[in-house]
mmCIF file of C-alpha atoms in Angstrom:
data_model
loop_
_atom_site.group_PDB
_atom_site.id
_atom_site.type_symbol
_atom_site.label_atom_id
_atom_site.label_comp_id
_atom_site.label_asym_id
_atom_site.label_seq_id
_atom_site.Cartn_x
_atom_site.Cartn_y
_atom_site.Cartn_z
ATOM 1 C CA MET R 1 -0.155 -0.085 -0.175
ATOM 2 C CA LYS R 2 0.918 3.630 -0.322
ATOM 3 C CA LEU R 3 0.189 6.511 1.277
ATOM 4 C CA GLY R 4 -1.509 9.416 -1.118
ATOM 5 C CA LEU R 5 -3.154 12.996 -1.023
ATOM 6 C CA VAL R 6 -6.457 13.231 -2.860
ATOM 7 C CA VAL R 7 -6.054 16.041 -5.531
ATOM 8 C CA GLY R 8 -8.928 15.590 -7.691
ATOM 9 C CA VAL R 9 -12.204 14.064 -9.074
ATOM 10 C CA VAL R 10 -12.467 12.296 -11.709
ATOM 11 C CA TRP R 11 -16.319 12.686 -13.532
ATOM 12 C CA SER R 12 -17.606 10.342 -16.360
ATOM 13 C CA THR R 13 -20.406 9.129 -17.211
ATOM 14 C CA LYS R 14 -19.303 5.791 -19.617
ATOM 15 C CA LYS R 15 -17.679 4.192 -17.665
ATOM 16 C CA VAL R 16 -17.676 0.106 -17.181
ATOM 17 C CA ARG R 17 -20.438 -2.099 -15.372
ATOM 18 C CA GLU R 18 -18.860 -2.635 -12.370
ATOM 19 C CA ILE R 19 -17.256 -0.150 -11.034
ATOM 20 C CA ASN R 20 -20.176 1.802 -11.990
ATOM 21 C CA TRP R 21 -21.893 3.528 -9.357
ATOM 22 C CA CYS R 22 -17.691 4.484 -7.793
ATOM 23 C CA ARG R 23 -16.027 7.376 -7.547
ATOM 24 C CA MET R 24 -12.465 8.132 -8.988
ATOM 25 C CA TYR R 25 -10.002 10.127 -7.405
ATOM 26 C CA ILE R 26 -7.020 12.253 -8.307
ATOM 27 C CA VAL R 27 -4.498 11.078 -5.977
ATOM 28 C CA GLN R 28 -0.648 12.299 -5.431
ATOM 29 C CA PRO R 29 1.300 9.811 -3.822
ATOM 30 C CA ILE R 30 3.126 11.134 -0.959
ATOM 31 C CA SER R 31 5.992 10.516 1.745
ATOM 32 C CA THR R 32 4.822 10.287 5.633
ATOM 33 C CA SER R 33 7.134 13.625 5.366
ATOM 34 C CA GLY R 34 4.433 15.131 2.718
ATOM 35 C CA GLU R 35 6.193 15.960 0.204
ATOM 36 C CA GLU R 36 5.586 14.768 -3.330
ATOM 37 C CA ILE R 37 7.532 11.271 -4.331
ATOM 38 C CA ASP R 38 5.445 10.606 -7.247
ATOM 39 C CA THR R 39 2.873 11.416 -10.602
ATOM 40 C CA PRO R 40 -1.007 11.711 -10.051
ATOM 41 C CA LEU R 41 -2.847 8.794 -10.713
ATOM 42 C CA VAL R 42 -6.539 7.342 -10.460
ATOM 43 C CA VAL R 43 -7.520 5.871 -8.009
ATOM 44 C CA ALA R 44 -11.047 4.286 -6.571
ATOM 45 C CA ASP R 45 -12.582 5.081 -3.629
ATOM 46 C CA PRO R 46 -15.140 1.877 -3.251
ATOM 47 C CA LYS R 47 -15.987 2.249 0.529
ATOM 48 C CA ASN R 48 -16.128 6.290 0.015
ATOM 49 C CA LEU R 49 -14.066 6.969 2.465
ATOM 50 C CA ALA R 50 -11.807 9.876 0.959
ATOM 51 C CA ALA R 51 -13.106 13.321 0.262
ATOM 52 C CA CYS R 52 -10.773 16.157 -1.727
ATOM 53 C CA GLY R 53 -7.486 17.313 -0.489
ATOM 54 C CA ASP R 54 -7.500 14.085 2.404
ATOM 55 C CA LYS R 55 -4.463 11.686 2.823
ATOM 56 C CA VAL R 56 -5.738 8.164 2.430
ATOM 57 C CA ILE R 57 -3.932 4.574 2.034
ATOM 58 C CA TYR R 58 -4.454 3.536 -0.816
ATOM 59 C CA VAL R 59 -3.353 -0.616 -2.083
ATOM 60 C CA THR R 60 -2.514 -1.302 -6.142
ATOM 61 C CA SER R 61 -2.322 -4.186 -8.546
ATOM 62 C CA THR R 62 -4.542 -7.049 -8.363
ATOM 63 C CA ASP R 63 -5.665 -6.549 -3.760
ATOM 64 C CA ALA R 64 -7.266 -3.525 -5.490
ATOM 65 C CA SER R 65 -9.816 -5.582 -6.953
ATOM 66 C CA GLN R 66 -10.805 -7.251 -3.559
ATOM 67 C CA ALA R 67 -11.414 -4.065 -2.210
ATOM 68 C CA PHE R 68 -15.181 -4.241 -3.960
ATOM 69 C CA GLU R 69 -18.216 -5.623 -2.410
ATOM 70 C CA SER R 70 -17.991 -8.390 -5.334
ATOM 71 C CA GLY R 71 -14.337 -8.274 -4.925
ATOM 72 C CA PHE R 72 -14.118 -8.303 -8.876
ATOM 73 C CA ALA R 73 -13.320 -4.372 -11.050
ATOM 74 C CA PRO R 74 -11.029 -3.978 -13.417
ATOM 75 C CA VAL R 75 -8.909 -1.453 -11.250
ATOM 76 C CA ASN R 76 -4.897 -1.592 -9.645
ATOM 77 C CA ALA R 77 -5.733 1.183 -7.246
ATOM 78 C CA SER R 78 -8.289 1.935 -4.991
ATOM 79 C CA ILE R 79 -8.236 3.630 -1.319
ATOM 80 C CA VAL R 80 -8.812 1.752 1.892
ATOM 81 C CA GLU R 81 -7.996 3.903 4.753
ATOM 82 C CA LEU R 82 -8.879 7.825 5.319
ATOM 83 C CA VAL R 83 -5.614 8.615 7.135
ATOM 84 C CA ASP R 84 -6.106 10.444 10.422
ATOM 85 C CA LYS R 85 -2.627 11.320 11.822
ATOM 86 C CA ILE R 86 0.572 10.040 11.587
ATOM 87 C CA VAL R 87 2.834 9.821 14.904
ATOM 88 C CA MET U 1 10.146 -8.848 -0.720
ATOM 89 C CA PHE U 2 12.908 -6.050 0.490
ATOM 90 C CA LEU U 3 14.091 -5.540 4.026
ATOM 91 C CA ALA U 4 12.495 -2.060 5.235
ATOM 92 C CA ARG U 5 13.140 0.470 8.871
ATOM 93 C CA VAL U 6 9.549 0.950 10.359
ATOM 94 C CA GLU U 7 9.259 5.152 10.641
ATOM 95 C CA LYS U 8 5.905 5.954 11.749
ATOM 96 C CA LYS U 9 2.620 4.173 12.412
ATOM 97 C CA ILE U 10 -0.664 5.278 11.013
ATOM 98 C CA ILE U 11 -3.773 6.076 12.628
ATOM 99 C CA SER U 12 -7.514 6.108 11.187
ATOM 100 C CA SER U 13 -10.928 5.973 11.794
ATOM 101 C CA GLN U 14 -12.199 5.370 8.988
ATOM 102 C CA LYS U 15 -11.239 2.178 7.140
ATOM 103 C CA HIS U 16 -12.111 -1.040 4.657
ATOM 104 C CA ASP U 17 -13.403 -3.987 6.811
ATOM 105 C CA ALA U 18 -9.839 -5.882 6.257
ATOM 106 C CA TYR U 19 -8.161 -2.628 8.166
ATOM 107 C CA LYS U 20 -10.042 -3.571 11.268
ATOM 108 C CA GLY U 21 -7.816 -3.838 14.045
ATOM 109 C CA LYS U 22 -4.241 -4.010 12.686
ATOM 110 C CA ILE U 23 -1.598 -2.271 12.543
ATOM 111 C CA VAL U 24 -0.664 -0.245 10.239
ATOM 112 C CA PHE U 25 2.816 1.049 9.687
ATOM 113 C CA ALA U 26 4.492 3.171 7.179
ATOM 114 C CA VAL U 27 8.578 1.746 6.517
ATOM 115 C CA GLN U 28 11.042 3.130 4.273
ATOM 116 C CA PRO U 29 13.050 -0.156 2.495
ATOM 117 C CA VAL U 30 16.592 -0.119 3.675
ATOM 118 C CA SER U 31 20.159 -1.678 1.475
ATOM 119 C CA PRO U 32 21.035 -4.444 3.123
ATOM 120 C CA ASP U 33 23.200 -2.141 5.065
ATOM 121 C CA GLY U 34 20.857 -0.066 6.550
ATOM 122 C CA THR U 35 21.090 2.969 3.880
ATOM 123 C CA ALA U 36 17.549 4.265 2.968
ATOM 124 C CA LYS U 37 16.782 3.995 -0.628
ATOM 125 C CA GLY U 38 13.296 4.402 -2.364
ATOM 126 C CA ASN U 39 9.888 5.267 -1.861
ATOM 127 C CA GLU U 40 8.148 4.798 1.807
ATOM 128 C CA TRP U 41 5.589 1.525 1.605
ATOM 129 C CA ILE U 42 2.653 1.371 3.223
ATOM 130 C CA ALA U 43 3.068 -1.948 5.616
ATOM 131 C CA ILE U 44 0.139 -4.008 7.702
ATOM 132 C CA ASP U 45 2.505 -5.495 11.188
ATOM 133 C CA TYR U 46 1.600 -9.301 11.417
ATOM 134 C CA VAL U 47 4.088 -9.714 13.532
ATOM 135 C CA GLY U 48 4.326 -7.721 16.298
ATOM 136 C CA ALA U 49 7.436 -4.696 14.731
ATOM 137 C CA GLY U 50 7.847 -0.929 16.338
ATOM 138 C CA ILE U 51 9.030 1.855 15.565
ATOM 139 C CA GLY U 52 12.566 1.816 15.046
ATOM 140 C CA ASP U 53 12.932 -2.334 13.919
ATOM 141 C CA LEU U 54 14.525 -3.146 10.969
ATOM 142 C CA VAL U 55 11.787 -6.102 9.156
ATOM 143 C CA ILE U 56 11.491 -8.014 6.923
ATOM 144 C CA CYS U 57 8.146 -6.404 3.705
ATOM 145 C CA GLY U 58 6.541 -8.607 1.519
ATOM 146 C CA GLY U 59 3.576 -9.892 0.024
ATOM 147 C CA ALA U 60 1.813 -11.906 -3.223
ATOM 148 C CA PRO U 61 -1.382 -10.980 -4.413
ATOM 149 C CA GLY U 62 -4.183 -13.454 -2.164
ATOM 150 C CA VAL U 63 -1.652 -14.068 0.547
ATOM 151 C CA ALA U 64 -3.746 -12.046 2.893
ATOM 152 C CA LYS U 65 -6.600 -13.073 2.238
ATOM 153 C CA ASN U 66 -5.288 -16.997 3.870
ATOM 154 C CA VAL U 67 -3.075 -14.785 6.137
ATOM 155 C CA PHE U 68 -5.977 -13.131 7.841
ATOM 156 C CA GLY U 69 -8.311 -15.610 6.631
ATOM 157 C CA LEU U 70 -10.900 -12.507 5.287
ATOM 158 C CA ASP U 71 -12.729 -13.256 2.192
ATOM 159 C CA LEU U 72 -12.450 -9.756 0.207
ATOM 160 C CA ALA U 73 -8.367 -8.946 1.624
ATOM 161 C CA PRO U 74 -7.215 -5.259 -0.254
ATOM 162 C CA ILE U 75 -3.983 -5.804 1.498
ATOM 163 C CA ARG U 76 -0.902 -6.660 -0.387
ATOM 164 C CA THR U 77 2.225 -5.537 1.987
ATOM 165 C CA LEU U 78 2.820 -6.822 5.102
ATOM 166 C CA ILE U 79 5.159 -7.136 7.666
ATOM 167 C CA ILE U 80 5.916 -10.909 7.969
ATOM 168 C CA ALA U 81 9.229 -10.833 10.143
ATOM 169 C CA ILE U 82 11.873 -8.776 12.802
ATOM 170 C CA VAL U 83 15.532 -8.896 11.714
ATOM 171 C CA ASP U 84 17.851 -9.649 14.603
ATOM 172 C CA LYS U 85 20.969 -9.713 12.646
ATOM 173 C CA ILE U 86 22.555 -9.481 8.696
ATOM 174 C CA ASN U 87 25.668 -10.661 7.134
ATOM 175 C CA TYR U 88 26.206 -8.773 4.395
ATOM 176 C CA HIS U 89 29.604 -8.785 2.004
ATOM 177 C CA ASP U 90 29.633 -5.706 -0.299
ATOM 178 C CA ILE U 91 31.217 -8.040 -2.687
ATOM 179 C CA ASN U 92 31.607 -4.779 -5.052
#
């Protein structure tokens, strides 16, 4: 998993059926000290955890499709945690 | 798998069900002689590691599903071992 900052939302009406209801965010990967470490990517949010400006944890690769109820979705990045504090 | 040093702990109240009751750490991958290299990863603790420990992180798709006994496990990296000692001979 990786730490990221939600910097934008992607609105799209034509989507694959499995993720038709799911919101898509643009997430900028950051380090725990806050500096940007990679290029932004689009991340699905099946559990509706995040909003713009939140620090989140997202999971990549095949495990991302497990975050969905059906356990099957054509995504490879999805948000799994909303970060409150980093100590 | 990769060697890493546990840096910080992530506190979060709203999370996916598979993450409930689990400790989440931010780990910095290190090379065998201890120098940090690469970006930080987030890993779920499975062996009781603490901040500052040298650990082995790893994971394969589906590993967390039967390790934690969940039917849906969006977990990729796990802290799977705490390192006591490394014998490292720099060959170059």
